[in-house]
PDB file of C-alpha atoms in Angstrom:
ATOM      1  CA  UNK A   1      -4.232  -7.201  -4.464  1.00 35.00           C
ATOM      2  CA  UNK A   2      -5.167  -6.472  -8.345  1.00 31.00           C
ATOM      3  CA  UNK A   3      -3.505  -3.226  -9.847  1.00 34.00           C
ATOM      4  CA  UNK A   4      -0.544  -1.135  -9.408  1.00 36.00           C
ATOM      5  CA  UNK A   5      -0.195   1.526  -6.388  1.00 35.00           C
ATOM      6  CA  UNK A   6       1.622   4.834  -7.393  1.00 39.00           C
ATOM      7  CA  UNK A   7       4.826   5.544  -5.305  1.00 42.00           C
ATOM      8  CA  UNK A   8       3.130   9.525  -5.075  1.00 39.00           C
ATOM      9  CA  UNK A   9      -0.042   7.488  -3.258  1.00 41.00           C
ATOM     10  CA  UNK A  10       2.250   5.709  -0.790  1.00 40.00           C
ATOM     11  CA  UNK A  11       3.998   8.827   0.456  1.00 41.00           C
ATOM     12  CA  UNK A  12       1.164  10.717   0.672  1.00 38.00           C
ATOM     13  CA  UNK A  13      -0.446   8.250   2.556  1.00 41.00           C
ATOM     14  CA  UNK A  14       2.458   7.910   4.877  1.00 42.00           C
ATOM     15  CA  UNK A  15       3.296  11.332   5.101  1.00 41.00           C
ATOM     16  CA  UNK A  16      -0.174  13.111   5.448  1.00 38.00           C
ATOM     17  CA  UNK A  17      -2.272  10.185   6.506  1.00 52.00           C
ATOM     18  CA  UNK A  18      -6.131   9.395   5.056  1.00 54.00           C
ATOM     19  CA  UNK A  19      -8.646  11.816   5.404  1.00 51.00           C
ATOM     20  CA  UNK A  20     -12.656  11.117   6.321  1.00 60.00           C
ATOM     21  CA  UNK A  21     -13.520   9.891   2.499  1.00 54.00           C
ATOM     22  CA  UNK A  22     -10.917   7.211   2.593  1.00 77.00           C
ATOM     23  CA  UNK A  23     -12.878   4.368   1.216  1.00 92.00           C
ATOM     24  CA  UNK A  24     -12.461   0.636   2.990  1.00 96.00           C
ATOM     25  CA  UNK A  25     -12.028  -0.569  -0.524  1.00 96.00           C
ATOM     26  CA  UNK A  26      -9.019   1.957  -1.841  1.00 96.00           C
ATOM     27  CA  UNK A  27      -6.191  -0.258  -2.953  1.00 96.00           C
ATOM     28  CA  UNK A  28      -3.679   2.208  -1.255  1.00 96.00           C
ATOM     29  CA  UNK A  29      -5.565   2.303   1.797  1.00 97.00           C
ATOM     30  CA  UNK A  30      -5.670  -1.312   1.963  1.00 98.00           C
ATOM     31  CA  UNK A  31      -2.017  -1.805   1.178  1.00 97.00           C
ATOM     32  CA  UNK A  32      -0.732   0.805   3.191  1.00 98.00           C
ATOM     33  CA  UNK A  33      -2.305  -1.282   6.204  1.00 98.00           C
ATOM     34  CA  UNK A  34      -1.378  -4.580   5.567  1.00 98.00           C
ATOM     35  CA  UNK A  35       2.041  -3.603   4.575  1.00 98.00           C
ATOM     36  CA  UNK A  36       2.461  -1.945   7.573  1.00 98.00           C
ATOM     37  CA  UNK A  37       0.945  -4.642   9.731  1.00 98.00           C
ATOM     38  CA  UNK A  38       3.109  -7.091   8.419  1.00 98.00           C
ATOM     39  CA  UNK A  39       6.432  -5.024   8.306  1.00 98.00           C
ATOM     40  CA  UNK A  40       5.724  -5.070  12.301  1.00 98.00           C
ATOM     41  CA  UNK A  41       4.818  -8.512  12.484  1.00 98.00           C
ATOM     42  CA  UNK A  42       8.310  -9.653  10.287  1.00 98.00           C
ATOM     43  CA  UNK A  43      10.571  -7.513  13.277  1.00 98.00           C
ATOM     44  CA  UNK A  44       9.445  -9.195  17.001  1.00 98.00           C
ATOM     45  CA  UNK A  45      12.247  -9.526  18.718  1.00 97.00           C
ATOM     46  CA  UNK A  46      12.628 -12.765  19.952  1.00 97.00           C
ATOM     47  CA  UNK A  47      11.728 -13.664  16.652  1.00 98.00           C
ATOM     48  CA  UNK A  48       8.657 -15.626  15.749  1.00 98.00           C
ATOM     49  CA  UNK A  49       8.456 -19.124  14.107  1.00 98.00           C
ATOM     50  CA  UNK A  50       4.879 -19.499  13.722  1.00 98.00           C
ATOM     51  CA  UNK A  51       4.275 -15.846  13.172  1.00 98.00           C
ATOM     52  CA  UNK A  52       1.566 -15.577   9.908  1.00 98.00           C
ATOM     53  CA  UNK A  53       1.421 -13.281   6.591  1.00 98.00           C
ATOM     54  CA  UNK A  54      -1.573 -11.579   7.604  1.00 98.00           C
ATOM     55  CA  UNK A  55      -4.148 -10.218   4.798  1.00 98.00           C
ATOM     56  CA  UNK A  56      -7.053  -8.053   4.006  1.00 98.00           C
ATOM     57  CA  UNK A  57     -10.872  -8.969   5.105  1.00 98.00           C
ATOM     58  CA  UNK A  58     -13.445  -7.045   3.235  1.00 98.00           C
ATOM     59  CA  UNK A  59     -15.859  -8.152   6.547  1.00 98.00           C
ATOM     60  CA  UNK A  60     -13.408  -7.280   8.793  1.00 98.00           C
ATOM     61  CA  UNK A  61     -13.058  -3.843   7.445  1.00 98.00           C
ATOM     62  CA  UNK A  62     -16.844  -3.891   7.337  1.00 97.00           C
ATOM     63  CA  UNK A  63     -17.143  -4.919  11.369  1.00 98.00           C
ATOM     64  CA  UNK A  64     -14.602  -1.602  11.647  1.00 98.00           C
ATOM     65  CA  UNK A  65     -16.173   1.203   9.633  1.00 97.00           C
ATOM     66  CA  UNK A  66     -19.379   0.457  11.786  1.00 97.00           C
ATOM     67  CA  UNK A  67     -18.011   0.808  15.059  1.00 97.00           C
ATOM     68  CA  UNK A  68     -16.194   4.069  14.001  1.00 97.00           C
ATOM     69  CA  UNK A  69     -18.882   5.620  13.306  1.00 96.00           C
ATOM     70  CA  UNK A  70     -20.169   5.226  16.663  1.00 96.00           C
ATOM     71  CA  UNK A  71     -17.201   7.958  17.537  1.00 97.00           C
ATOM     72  CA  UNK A  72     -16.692   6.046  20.809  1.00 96.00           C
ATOM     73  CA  UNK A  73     -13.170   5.492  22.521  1.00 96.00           C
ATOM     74  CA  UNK A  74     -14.143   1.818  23.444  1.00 96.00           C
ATOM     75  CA  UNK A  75     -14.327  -1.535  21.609  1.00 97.00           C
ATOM     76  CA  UNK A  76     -16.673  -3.039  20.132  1.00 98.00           C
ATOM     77  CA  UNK A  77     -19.067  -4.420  22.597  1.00 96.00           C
ATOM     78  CA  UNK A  78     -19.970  -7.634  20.461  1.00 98.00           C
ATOM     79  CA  UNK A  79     -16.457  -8.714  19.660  1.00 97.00           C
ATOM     80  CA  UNK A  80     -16.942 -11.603  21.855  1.00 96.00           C
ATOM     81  CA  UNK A  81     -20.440 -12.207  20.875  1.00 97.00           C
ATOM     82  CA  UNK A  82     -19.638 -15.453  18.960  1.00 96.00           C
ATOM     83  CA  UNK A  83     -21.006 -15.804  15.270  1.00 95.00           C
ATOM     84  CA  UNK A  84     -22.231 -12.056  15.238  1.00 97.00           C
ATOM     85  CA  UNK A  85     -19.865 -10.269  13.176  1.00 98.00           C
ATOM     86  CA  UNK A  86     -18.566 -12.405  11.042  1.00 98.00           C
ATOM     87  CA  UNK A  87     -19.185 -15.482   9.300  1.00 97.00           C
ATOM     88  CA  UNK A  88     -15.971 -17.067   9.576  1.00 96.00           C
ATOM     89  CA  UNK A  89     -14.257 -16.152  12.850  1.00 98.00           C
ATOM     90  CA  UNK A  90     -16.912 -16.751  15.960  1.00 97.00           C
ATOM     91  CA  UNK A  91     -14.699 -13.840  17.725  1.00 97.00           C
ATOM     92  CA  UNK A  92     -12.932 -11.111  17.115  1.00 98.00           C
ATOM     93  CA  UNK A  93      -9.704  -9.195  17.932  1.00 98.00           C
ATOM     94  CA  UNK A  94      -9.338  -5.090  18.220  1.00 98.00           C
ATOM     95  CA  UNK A  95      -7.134  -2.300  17.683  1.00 98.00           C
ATOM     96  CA  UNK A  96      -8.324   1.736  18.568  1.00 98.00           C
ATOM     97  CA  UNK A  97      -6.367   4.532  17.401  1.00 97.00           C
ATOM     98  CA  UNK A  98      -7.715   8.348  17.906  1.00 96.00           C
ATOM     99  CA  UNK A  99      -5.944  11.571  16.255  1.00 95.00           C
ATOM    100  CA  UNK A 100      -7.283  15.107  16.466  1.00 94.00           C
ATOM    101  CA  UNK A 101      -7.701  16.767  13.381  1.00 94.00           C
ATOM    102  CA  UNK A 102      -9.521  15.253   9.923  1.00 92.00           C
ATOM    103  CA  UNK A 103      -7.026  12.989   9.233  1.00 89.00           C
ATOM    104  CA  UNK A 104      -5.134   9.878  10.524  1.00 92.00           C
ATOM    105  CA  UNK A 105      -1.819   9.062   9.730  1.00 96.00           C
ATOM    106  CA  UNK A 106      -1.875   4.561   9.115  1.00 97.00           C
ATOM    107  CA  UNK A 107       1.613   3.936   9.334  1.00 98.00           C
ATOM    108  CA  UNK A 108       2.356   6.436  12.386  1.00 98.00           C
ATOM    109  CA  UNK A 109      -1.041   4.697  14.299  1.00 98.00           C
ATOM    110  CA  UNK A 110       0.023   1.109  13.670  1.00 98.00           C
ATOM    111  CA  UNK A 111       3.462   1.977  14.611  1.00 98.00           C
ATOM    112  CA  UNK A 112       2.056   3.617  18.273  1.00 98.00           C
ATOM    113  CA  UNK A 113       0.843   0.152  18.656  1.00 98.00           C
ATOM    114  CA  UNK A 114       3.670  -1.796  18.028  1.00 98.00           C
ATOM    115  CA  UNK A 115       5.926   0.813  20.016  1.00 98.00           C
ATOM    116  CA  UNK A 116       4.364  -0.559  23.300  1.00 98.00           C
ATOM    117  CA  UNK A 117       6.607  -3.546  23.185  1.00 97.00           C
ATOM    118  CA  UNK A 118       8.478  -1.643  25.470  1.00 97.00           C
ATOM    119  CA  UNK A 119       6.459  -1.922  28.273  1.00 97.00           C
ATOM    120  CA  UNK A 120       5.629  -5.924  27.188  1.00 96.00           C
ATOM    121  CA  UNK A 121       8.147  -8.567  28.473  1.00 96.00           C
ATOM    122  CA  UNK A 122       8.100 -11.524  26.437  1.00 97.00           C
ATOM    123  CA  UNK A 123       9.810 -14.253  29.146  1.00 96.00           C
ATOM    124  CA  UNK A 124       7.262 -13.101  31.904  1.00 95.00           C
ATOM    125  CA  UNK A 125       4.172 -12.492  29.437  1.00 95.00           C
ATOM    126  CA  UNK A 126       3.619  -9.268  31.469  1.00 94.00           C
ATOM    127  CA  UNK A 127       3.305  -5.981  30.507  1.00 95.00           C
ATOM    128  CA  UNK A 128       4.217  -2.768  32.956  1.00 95.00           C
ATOM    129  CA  UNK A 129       1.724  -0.332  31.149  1.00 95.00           C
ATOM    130  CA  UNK A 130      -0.124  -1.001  27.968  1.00 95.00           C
ATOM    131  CA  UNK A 131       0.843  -3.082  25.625  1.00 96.00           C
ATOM    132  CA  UNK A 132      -2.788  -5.251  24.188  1.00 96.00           C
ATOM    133  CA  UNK A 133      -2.606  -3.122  20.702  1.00 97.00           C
ATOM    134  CA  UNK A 134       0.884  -4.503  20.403  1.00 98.00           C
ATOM    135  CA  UNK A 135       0.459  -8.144  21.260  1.00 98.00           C
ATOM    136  CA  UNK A 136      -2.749  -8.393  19.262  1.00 98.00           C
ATOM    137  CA  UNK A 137      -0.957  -6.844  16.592  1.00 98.00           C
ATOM    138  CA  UNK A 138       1.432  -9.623  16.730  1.00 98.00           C
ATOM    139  CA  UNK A 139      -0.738 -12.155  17.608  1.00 98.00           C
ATOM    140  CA  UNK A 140       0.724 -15.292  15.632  1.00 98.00           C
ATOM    141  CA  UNK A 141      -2.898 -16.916  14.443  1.00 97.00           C
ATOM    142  CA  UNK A 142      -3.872 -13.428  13.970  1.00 98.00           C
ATOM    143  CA  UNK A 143      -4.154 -13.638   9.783  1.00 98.00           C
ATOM    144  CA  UNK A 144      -6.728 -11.091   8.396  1.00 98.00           C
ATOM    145  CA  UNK A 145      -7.348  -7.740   9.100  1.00 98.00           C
ATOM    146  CA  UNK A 146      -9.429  -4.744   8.160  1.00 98.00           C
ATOM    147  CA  UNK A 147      -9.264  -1.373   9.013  1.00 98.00           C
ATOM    148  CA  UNK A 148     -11.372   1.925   8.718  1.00 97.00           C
ATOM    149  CA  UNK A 149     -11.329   5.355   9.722  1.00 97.00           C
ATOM    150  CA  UNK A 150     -13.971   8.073  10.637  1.00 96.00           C
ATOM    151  CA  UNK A 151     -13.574  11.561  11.091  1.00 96.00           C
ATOM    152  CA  UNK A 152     -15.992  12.628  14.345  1.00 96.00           C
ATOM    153  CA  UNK A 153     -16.641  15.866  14.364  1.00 96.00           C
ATOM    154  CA  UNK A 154     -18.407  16.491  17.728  1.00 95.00           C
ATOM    155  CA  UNK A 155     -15.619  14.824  19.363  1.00 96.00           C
ATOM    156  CA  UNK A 156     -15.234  10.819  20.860  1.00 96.00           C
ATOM    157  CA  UNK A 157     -16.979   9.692  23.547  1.00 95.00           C
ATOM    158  CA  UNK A 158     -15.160   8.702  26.407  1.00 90.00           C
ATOM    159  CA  UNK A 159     -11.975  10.450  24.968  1.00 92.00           C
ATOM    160  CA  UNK A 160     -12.350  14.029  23.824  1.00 92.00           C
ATOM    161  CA  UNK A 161     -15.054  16.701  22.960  1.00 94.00           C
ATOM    162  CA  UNK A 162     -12.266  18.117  20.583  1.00 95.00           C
ATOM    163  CA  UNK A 163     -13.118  17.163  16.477  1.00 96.00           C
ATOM    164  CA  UNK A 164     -11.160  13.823  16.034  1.00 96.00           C
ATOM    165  CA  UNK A 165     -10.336  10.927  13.825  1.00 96.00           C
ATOM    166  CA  UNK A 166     -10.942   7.361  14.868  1.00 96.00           C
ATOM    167  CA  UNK A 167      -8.844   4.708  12.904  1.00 97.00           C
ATOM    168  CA  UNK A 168     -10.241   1.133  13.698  1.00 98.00           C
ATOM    169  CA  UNK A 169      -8.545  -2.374  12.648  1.00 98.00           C
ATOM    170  CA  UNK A 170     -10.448  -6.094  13.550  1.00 98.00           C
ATOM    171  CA  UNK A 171      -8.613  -9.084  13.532  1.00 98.00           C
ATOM    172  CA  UNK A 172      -9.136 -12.850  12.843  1.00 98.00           C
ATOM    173  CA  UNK A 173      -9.008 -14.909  15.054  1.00 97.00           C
ATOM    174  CA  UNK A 174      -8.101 -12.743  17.885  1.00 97.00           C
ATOM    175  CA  UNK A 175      -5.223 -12.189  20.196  1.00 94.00           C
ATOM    176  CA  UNK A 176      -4.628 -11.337  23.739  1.00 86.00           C
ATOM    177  CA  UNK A 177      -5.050 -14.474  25.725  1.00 76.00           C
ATOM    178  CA  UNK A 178      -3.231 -15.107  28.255  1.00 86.00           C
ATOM    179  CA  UNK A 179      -0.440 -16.907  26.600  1.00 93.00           C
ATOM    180  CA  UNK A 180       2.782 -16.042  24.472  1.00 97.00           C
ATOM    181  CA  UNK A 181       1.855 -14.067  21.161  1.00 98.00           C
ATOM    182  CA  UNK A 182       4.123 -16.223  19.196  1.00 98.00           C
ATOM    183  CA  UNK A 183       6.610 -18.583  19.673  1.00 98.00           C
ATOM    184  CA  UNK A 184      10.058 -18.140  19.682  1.00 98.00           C
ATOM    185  CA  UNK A 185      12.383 -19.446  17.033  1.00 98.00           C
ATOM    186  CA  UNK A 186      13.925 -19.520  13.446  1.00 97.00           C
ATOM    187  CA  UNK A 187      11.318 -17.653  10.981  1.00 97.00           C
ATOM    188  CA  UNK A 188       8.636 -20.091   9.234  1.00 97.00           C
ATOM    189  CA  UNK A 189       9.960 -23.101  11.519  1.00 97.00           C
ATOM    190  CA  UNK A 190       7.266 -24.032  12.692  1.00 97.00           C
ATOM    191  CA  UNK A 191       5.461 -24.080   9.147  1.00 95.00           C
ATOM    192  CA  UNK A 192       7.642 -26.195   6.893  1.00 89.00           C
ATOM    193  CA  UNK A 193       4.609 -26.724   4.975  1.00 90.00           C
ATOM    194  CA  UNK A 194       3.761 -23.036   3.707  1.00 96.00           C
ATOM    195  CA  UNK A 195       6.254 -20.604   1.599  1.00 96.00           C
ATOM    196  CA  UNK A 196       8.171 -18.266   4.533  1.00 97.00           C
ATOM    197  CA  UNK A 197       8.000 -14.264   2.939  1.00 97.00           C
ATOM    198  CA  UNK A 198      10.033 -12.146   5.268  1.00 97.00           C
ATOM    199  CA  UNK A 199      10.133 -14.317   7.717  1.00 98.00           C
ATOM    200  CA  UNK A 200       6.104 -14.536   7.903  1.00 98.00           C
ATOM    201  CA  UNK A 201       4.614 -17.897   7.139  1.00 98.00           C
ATOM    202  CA  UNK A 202       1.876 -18.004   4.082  1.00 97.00           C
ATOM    203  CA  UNK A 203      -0.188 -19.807   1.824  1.00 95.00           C
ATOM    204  CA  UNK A 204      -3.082 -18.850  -0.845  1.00 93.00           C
ATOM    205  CA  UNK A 205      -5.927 -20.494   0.879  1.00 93.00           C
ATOM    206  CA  UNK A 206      -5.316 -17.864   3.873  1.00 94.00           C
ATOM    207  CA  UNK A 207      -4.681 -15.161   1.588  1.00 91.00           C
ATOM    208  CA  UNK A 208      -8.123 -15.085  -0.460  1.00 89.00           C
ATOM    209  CA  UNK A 209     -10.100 -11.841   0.280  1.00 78.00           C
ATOM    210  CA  UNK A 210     -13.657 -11.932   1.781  1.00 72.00           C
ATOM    211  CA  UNK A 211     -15.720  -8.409   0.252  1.00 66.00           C
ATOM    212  CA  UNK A 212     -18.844  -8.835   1.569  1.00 52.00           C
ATOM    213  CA  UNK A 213     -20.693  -9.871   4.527  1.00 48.00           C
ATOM    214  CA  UNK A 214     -23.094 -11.326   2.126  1.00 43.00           C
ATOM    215  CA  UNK A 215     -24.685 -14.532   3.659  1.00 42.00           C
ATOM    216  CA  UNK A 216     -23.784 -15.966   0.114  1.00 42.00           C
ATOM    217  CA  UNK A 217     -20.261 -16.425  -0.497  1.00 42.00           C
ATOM    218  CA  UNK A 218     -18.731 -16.702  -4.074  1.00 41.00           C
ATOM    219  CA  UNK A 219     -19.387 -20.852  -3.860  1.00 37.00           C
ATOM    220  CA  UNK A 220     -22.795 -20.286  -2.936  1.00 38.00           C
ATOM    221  CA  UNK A 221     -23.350 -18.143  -6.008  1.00 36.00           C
ATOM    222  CA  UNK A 222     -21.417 -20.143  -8.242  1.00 40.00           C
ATOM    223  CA  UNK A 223     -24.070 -22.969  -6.873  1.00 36.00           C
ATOM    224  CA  UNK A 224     -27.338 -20.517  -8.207  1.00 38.00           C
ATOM    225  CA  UNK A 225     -26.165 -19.998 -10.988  1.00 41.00           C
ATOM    226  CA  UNK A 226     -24.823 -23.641 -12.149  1.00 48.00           C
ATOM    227  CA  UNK A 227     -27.909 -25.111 -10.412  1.00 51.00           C
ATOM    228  CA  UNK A 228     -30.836 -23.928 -13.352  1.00 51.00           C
ATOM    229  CA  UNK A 229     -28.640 -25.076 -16.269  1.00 52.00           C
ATOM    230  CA  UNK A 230     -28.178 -28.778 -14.440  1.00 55.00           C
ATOM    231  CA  UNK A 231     -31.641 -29.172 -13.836  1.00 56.00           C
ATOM    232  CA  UNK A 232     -32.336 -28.223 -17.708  1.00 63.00           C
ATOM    233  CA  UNK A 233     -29.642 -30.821 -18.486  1.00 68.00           C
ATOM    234  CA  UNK A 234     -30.788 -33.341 -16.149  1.00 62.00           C
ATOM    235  CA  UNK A 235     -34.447 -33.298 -17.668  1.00 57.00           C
ATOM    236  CA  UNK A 236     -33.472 -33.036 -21.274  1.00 66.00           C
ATOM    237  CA  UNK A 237     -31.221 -36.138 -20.557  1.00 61.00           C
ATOM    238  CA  UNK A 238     -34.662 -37.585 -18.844  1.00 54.00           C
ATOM    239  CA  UNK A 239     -36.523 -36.360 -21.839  1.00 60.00           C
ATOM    240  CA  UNK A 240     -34.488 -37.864 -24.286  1.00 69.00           C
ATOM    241  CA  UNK A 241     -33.710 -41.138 -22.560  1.00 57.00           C
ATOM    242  CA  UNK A 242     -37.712 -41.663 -22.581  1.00 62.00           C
ATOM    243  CA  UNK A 243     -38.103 -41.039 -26.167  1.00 66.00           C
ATOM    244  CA  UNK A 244     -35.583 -44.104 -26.451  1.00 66.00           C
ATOM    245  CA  UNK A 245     -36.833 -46.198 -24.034  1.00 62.00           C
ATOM    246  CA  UNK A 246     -40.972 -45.539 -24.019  1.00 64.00           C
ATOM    247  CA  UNK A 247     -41.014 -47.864 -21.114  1.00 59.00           C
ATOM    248  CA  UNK A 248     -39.139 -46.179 -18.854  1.00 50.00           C
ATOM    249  CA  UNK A 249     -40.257 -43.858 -15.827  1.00 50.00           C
ATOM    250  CA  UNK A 250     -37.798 -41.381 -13.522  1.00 47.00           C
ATOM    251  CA  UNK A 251     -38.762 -38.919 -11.122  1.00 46.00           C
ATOM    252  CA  UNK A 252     -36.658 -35.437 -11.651  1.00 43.00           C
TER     253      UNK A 252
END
């Protein structure tokens, strides 16, 4: 993440939460979620040793501001639609959080959902109430994440008529199969080949940020643009090399 965050936009974001003009692309928004995600993820107990740094999707966060504003108290309905919301991930993982009021505080929301460990027991892979925000939210392979929020004031469907805040996050590749979230073990053990960052396993490939849901990624524009000044190259090499040679003939 490029720039500096001010310690006066952390607490306030902490404190008082993010209000219905938060913007999916504000650097303290952004931080304030992974950071938070990630403190969470760095304190399962049994501890994790394939448990992975996770970072910020652009798309993701994308997939989330649309389904918030659908003010609905229920997930996505095309998270398992494969290929449809993203262009990396064929599925994808979710996390609901709803707060009366205008505003949503990030940290307390994410922390609601990691709180349900209590009713999850990791031996017996069981849970005795709910506990799916939690184990998605530690979901090992779980490694990029966006979030949004969306202030509905005519109330959410399926949850209250009352004027309410719905804070969204997606996840890629999802969670909550019916298997152990992680496996248990010395931090980063089970990837000797990455650098281990309290106790969460990471390397740069994972970390680089996808903004758009462009069908043309930054390769495939780097390709239109190169592309024109090759071809002029290619037939001024032609060009030239048949000024030289009069006898020869290419097809460009």
């Amino acid at each position: 993440m490029s720039g500096k965050v001010s310690l006066h936009a952390l607490f306030y974001l902490a404190v008082f939460g993010v209000g219905t003009t938060v913007d999916i692309d504000d650097e303290d928004f952004i931080k304030n979620c992974v950071d938070t995600h990630n403190l969470y993820r760095s304190q399962v107990d049994p501890p994790a040793s394939d448990m992975l740094y996770m970072s910020w999707d652009g798309i993701l966060a994308e997939v989330a501001l649309a389904w918030s504003k659908k003010c609905i108290f229920e997930h996505n309905s095309d998270l398992q639609t494969k290929g449809k919301l993203h262009p990396v991930f064929n599925t994808l993982g979710e996390n609901i959080h709803v707060t009366t009021g205008s505003k949503v505080n990030v940290t307390a929301a994410i922390k609601s959902w990691y709180d349900e460990v209590k009713h999850y027991n990791y031996d017996s892979r069981r849970c005795t109430k709910v506990c799916g925000h939690y184990t998605q939210l530690v979901w090992a392979s779980s490694y990029k994440v966006g979030c949004a929020v969306h202030y509905c004031p005519n109330g959410i469907t399926t949850f209250t008529s009352r004027p309410s805040s719905i804070f969204v996050c997606d996840y890629g590749p999802p969670g909550n199969y019916p298997r152990h979230p992680y496996s248990r073990g010395k931090a980063c053990t089970k990837c000797p080949q990455e650098w281990c960052e309290n106790k969460l396993c990471r390397n740069a490939t994972r970390d680089v940020t996808r903004h758009s849901n462009s069908p043309c990624d930054n390769y495939c524009i780097t390709v239109l643009v190169i592309r024109p000044f090759l071809i002029i190259i290619i037939v001024s090499g032609v060009y030239l090399a048949q000024q030289k040679y009069t006898n020869m003939f290419a097809y460009v």
